[in-house]
Short mmCIF file of N, CA, C and O in Angstrom, two decimals:
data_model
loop_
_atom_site.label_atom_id
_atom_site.label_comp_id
_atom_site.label_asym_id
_atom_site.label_seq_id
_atom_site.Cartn_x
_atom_site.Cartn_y
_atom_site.Cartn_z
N UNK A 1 6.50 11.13 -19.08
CA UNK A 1 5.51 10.14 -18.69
C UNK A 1 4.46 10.85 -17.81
O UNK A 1 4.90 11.62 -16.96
N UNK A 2 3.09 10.66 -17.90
CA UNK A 2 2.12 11.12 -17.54
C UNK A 2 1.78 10.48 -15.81
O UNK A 2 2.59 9.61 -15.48
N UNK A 3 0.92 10.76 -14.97
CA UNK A 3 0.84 10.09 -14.08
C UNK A 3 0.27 8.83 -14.12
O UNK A 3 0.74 7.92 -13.44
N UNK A 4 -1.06 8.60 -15.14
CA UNK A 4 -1.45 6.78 -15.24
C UNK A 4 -0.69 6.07 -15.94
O UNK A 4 -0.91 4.86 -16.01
N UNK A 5 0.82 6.90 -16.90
CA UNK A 5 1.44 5.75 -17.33
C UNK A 5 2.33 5.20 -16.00
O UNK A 5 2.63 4.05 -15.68
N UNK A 6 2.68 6.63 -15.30
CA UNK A 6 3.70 5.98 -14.07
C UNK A 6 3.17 5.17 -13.12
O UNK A 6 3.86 4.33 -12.54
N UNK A 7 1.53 5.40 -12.78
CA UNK A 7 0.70 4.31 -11.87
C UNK A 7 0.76 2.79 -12.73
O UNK A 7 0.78 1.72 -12.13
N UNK A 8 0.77 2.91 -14.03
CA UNK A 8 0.71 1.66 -14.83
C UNK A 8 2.07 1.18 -14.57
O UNK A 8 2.20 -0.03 -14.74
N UNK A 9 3.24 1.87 -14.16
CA UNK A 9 4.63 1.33 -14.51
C UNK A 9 4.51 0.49 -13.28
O UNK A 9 4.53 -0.74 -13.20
N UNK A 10 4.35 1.65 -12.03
CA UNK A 10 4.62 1.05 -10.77
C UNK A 10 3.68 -0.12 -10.42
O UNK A 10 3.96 -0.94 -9.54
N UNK A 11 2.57 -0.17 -11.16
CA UNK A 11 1.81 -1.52 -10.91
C UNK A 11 2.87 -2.88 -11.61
O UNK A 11 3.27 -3.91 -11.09
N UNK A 12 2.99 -2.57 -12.38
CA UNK A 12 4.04 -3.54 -13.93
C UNK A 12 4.49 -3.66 -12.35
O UNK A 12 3.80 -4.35 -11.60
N UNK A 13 5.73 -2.93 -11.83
CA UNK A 13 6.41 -3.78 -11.18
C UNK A 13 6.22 -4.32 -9.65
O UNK A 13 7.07 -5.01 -9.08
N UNK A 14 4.67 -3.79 -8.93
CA UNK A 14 4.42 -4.82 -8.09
C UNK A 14 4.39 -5.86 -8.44
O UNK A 14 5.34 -6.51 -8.00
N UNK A 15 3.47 -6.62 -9.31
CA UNK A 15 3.21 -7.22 -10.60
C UNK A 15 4.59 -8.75 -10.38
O UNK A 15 4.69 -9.93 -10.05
N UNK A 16 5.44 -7.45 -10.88
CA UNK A 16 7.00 -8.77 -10.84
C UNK A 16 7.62 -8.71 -9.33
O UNK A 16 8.61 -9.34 -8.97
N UNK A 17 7.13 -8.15 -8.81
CA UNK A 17 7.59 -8.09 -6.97
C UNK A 17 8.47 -7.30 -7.53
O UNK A 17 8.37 -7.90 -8.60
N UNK A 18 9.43 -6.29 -7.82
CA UNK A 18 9.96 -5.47 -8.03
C UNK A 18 9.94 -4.26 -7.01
O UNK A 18 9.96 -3.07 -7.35
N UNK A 19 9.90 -4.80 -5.53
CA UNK A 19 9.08 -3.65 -4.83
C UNK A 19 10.35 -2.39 -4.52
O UNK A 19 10.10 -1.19 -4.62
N UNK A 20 11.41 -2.82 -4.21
CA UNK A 20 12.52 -1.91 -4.14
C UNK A 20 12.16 -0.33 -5.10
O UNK A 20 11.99 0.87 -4.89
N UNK A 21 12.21 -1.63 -6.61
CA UNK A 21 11.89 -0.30 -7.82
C UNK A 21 11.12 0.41 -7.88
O UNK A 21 11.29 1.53 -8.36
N UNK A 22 9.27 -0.28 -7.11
CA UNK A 22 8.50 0.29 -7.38
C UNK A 22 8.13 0.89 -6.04
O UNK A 22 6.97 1.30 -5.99
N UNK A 23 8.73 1.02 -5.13
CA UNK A 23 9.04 2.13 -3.97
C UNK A 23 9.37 3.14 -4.54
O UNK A 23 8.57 4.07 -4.69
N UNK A 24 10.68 3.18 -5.02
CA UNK A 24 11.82 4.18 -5.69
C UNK A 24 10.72 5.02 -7.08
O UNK A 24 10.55 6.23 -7.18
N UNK A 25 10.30 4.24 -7.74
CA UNK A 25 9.11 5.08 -8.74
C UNK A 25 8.21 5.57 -7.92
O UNK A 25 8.04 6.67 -8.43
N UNK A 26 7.28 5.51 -6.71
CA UNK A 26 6.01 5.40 -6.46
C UNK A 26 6.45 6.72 -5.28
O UNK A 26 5.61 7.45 -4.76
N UNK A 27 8.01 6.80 -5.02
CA UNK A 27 8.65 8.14 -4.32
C UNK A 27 8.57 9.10 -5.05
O UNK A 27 8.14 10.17 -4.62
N UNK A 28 8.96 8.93 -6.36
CA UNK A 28 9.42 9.72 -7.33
C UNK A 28 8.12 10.56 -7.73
O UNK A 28 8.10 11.79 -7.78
N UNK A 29 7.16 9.82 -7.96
CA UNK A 29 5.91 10.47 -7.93
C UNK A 29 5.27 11.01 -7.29
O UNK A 29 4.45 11.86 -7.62
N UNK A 30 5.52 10.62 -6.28
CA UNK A 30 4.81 11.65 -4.32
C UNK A 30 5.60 12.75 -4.34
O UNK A 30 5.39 13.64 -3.51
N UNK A 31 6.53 12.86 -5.17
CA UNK A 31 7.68 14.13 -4.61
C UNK A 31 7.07 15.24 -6.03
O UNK A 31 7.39 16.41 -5.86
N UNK A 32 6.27 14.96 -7.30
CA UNK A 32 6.05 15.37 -7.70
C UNK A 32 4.62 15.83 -7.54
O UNK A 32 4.40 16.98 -7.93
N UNK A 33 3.60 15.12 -7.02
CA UNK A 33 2.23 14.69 -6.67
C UNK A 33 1.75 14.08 -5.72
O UNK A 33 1.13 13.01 -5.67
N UNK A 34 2.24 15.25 -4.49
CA UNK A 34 1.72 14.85 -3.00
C UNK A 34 0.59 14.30 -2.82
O UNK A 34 0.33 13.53 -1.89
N UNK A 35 -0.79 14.94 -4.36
CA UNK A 35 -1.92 14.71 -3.85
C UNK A 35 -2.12 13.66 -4.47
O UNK A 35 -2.85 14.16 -5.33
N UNK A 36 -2.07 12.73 -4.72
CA UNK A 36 -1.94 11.46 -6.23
C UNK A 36 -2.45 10.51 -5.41
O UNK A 36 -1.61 9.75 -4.91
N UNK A 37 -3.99 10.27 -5.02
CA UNK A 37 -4.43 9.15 -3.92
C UNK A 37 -4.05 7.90 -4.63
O UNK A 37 -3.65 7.10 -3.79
N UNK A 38 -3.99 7.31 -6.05
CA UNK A 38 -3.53 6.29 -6.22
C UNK A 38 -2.19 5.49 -6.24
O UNK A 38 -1.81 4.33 -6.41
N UNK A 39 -1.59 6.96 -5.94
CA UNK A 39 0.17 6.36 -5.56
C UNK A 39 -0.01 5.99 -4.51
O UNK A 39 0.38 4.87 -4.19
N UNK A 40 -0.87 7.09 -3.30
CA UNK A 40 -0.48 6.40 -1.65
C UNK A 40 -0.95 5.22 -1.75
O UNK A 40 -0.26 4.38 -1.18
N UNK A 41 -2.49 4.61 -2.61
CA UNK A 41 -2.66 3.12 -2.49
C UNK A 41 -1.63 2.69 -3.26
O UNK A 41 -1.69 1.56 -2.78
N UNK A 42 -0.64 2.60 -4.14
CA UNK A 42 0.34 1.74 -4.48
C UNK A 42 1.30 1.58 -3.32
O UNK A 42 1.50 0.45 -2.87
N UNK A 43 1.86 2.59 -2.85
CA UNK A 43 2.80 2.72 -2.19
C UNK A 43 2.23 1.45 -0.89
O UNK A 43 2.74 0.39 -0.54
N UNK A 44 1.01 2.13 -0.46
CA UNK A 44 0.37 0.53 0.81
C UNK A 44 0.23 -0.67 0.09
O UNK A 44 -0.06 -1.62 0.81
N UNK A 45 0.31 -0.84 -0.71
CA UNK A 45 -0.03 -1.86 -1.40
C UNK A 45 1.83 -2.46 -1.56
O UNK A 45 2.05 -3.36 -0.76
N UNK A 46 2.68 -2.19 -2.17
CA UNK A 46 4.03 -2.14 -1.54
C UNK A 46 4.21 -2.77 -0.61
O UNK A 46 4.66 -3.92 -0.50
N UNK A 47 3.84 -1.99 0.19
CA UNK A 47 4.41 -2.07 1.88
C UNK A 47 3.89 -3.63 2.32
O UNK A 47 4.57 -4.44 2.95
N UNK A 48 2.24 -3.87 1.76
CA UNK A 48 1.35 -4.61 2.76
C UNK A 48 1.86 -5.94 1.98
O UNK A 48 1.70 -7.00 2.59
N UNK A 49 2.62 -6.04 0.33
CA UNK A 49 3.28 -7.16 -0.19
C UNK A 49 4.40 -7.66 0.53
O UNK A 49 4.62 -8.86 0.36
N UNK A 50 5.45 -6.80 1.56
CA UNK A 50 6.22 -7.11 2.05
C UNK A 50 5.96 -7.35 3.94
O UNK A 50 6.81 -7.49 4.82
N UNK A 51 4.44 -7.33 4.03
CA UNK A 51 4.23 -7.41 5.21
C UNK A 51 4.95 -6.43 6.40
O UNK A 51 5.28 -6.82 7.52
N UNK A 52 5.11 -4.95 5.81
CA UNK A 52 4.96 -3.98 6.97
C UNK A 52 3.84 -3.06 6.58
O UNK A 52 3.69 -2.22 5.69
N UNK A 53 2.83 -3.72 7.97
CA UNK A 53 1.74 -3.27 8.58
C UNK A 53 1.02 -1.80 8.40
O UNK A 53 0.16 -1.10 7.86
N UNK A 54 2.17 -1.95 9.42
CA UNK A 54 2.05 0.04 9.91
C UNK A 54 2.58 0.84 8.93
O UNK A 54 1.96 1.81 8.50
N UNK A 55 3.49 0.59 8.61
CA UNK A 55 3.50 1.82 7.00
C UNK A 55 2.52 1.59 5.72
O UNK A 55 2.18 2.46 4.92
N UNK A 56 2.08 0.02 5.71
CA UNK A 56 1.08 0.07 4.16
C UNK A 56 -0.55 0.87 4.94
O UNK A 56 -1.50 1.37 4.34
N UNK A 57 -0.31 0.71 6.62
CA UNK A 57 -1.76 1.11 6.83
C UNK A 57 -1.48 2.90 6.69
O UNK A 57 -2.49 3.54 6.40
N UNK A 58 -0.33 3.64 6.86
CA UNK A 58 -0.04 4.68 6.75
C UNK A 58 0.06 5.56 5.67
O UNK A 58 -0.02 6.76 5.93
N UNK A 59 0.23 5.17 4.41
CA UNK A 59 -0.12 5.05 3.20
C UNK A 59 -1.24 4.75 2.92
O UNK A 59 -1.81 5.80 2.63
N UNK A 60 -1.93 3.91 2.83
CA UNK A 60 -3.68 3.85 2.81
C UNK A 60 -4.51 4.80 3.73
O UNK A 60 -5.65 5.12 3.39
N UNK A 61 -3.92 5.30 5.00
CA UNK A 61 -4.49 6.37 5.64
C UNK A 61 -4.52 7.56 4.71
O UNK A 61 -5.58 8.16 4.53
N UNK A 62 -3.46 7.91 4.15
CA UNK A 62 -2.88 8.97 3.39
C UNK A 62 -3.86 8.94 2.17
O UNK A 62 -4.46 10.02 2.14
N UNK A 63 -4.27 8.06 1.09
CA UNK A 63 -4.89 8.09 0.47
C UNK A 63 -6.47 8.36 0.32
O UNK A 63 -7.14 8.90 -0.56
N UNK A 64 -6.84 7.66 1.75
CA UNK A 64 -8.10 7.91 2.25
C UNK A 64 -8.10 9.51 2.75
O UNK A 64 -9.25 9.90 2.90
N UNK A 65 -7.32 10.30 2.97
CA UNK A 65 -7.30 11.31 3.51
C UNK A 65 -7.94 12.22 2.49
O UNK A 65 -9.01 12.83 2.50
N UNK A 66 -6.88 12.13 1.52
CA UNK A 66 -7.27 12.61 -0.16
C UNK A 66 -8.62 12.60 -0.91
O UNK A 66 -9.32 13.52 -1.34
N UNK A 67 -8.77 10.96 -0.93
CA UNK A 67 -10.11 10.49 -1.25
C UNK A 67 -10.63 9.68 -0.84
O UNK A 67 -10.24 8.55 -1.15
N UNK A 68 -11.75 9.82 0.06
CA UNK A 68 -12.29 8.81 0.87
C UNK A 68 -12.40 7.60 0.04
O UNK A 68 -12.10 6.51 0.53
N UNK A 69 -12.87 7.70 -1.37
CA UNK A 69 -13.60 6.63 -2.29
C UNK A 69 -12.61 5.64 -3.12
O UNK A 69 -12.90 4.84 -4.00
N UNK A 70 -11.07 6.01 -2.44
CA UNK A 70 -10.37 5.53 -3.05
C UNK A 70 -10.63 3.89 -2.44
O UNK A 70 -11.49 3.70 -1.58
N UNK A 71 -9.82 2.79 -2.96
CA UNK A 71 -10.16 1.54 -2.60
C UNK A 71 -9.12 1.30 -1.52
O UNK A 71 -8.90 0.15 -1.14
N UNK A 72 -8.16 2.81 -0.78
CA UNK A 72 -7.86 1.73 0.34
C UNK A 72 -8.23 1.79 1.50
O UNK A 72 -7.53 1.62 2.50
N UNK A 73 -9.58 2.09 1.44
CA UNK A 73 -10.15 2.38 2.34
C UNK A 73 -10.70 0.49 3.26
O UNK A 73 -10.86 0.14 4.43
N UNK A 74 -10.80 -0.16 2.00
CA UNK A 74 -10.59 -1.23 2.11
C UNK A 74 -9.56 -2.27 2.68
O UNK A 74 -9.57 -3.26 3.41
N UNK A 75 -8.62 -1.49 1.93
CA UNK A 75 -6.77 -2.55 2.02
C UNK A 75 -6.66 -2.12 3.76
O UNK A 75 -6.43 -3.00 4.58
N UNK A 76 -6.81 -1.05 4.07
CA UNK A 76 -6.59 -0.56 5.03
C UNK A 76 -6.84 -1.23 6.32
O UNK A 76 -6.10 -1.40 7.28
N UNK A 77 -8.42 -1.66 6.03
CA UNK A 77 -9.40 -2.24 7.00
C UNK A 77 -8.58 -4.00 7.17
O UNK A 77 -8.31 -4.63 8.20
N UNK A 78 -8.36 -4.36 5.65
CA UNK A 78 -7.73 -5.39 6.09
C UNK A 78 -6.49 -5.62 6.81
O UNK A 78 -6.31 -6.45 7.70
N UNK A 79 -5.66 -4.79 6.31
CA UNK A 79 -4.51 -4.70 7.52
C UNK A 79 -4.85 -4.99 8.98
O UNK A 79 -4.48 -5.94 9.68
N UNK A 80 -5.66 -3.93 9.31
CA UNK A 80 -6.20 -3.67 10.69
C UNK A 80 -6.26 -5.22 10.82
O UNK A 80 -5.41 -5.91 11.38
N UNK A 81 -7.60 -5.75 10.12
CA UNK A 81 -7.62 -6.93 11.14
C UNK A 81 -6.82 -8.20 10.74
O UNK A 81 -7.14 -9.24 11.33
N UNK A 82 -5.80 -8.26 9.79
CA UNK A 82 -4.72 -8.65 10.26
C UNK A 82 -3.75 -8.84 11.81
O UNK A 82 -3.24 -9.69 12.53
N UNK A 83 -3.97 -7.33 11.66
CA UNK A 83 -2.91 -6.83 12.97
C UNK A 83 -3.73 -7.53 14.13
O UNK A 83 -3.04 -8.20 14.90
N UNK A 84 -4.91 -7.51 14.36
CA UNK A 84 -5.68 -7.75 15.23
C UNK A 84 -5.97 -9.08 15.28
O UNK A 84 -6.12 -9.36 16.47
N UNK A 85 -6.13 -10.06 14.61
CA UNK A 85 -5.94 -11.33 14.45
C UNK A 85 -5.48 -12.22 15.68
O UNK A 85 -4.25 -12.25 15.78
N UNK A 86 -6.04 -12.83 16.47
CA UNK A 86 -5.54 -13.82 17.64
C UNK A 86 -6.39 -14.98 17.41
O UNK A 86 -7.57 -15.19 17.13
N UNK A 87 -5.28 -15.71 17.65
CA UNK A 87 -5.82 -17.15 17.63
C UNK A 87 -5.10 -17.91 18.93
O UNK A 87 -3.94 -18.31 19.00
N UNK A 88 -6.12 -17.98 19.92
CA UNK A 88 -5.49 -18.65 21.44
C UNK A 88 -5.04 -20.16 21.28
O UNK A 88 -4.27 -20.73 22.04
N UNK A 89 -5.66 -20.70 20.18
CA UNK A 89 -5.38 -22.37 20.13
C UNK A 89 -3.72 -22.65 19.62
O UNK A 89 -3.17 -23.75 19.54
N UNK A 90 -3.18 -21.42 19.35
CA UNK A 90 -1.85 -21.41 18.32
C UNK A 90 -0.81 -21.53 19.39
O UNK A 90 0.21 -22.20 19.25
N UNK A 91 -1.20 -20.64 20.78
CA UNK A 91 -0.47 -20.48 21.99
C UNK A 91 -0.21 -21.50 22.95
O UNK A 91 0.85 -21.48 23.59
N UNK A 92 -1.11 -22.42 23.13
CA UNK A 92 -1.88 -23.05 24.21
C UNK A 92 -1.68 -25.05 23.46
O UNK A 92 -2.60 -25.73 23.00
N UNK A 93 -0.47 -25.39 23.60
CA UNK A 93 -0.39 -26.58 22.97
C UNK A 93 -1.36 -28.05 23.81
O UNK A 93 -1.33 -29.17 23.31
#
């Protein structure tokens, strides 16, 4: 299997939430293709489906590192202001 069929697989199984599997594929491929900027955006993309933060933003760092022009340069930004997100009226009954 080539690398866009394995980016196509590991999408297939974000796709079905399959994220366990498509961790375990999206490893399998970093261990072959450190430099593969569209795995590190799968891999954040992963992470940011299961709502951890700091590793999907760590992975999208990683990709951006590679290639600025990749799109998680985007996902990334949204995390951030996720993380950053306050709402005082939520606190304050």
């Amino acid at each position: 299997m080539n690398i866009e069929e394995s980016l196509q697989a590991i999408r297939m199984l974000i796709d079905k939430e399959e994220y366990a599997q498509a961790l375990r594929e999206v490893d399998n491929l970093l261990e072959k293709n450190p430099k593969c900027d569209m795995a590190w955006y799968l891999k954040g993309n992963i992470f940011k489906k299961q709502e951890q933060w700091q590793q999907a933003i760590n992975s999208y760092t990683q990709a951006i590192s590679i290639n600025p022009k990749n799109p998680a340069t985007t996902m990334r930004r949204i995390c951030i202001d996720i993380l950053n997100f306050y709402d005082k009226t939520m606190y304050n009954p």
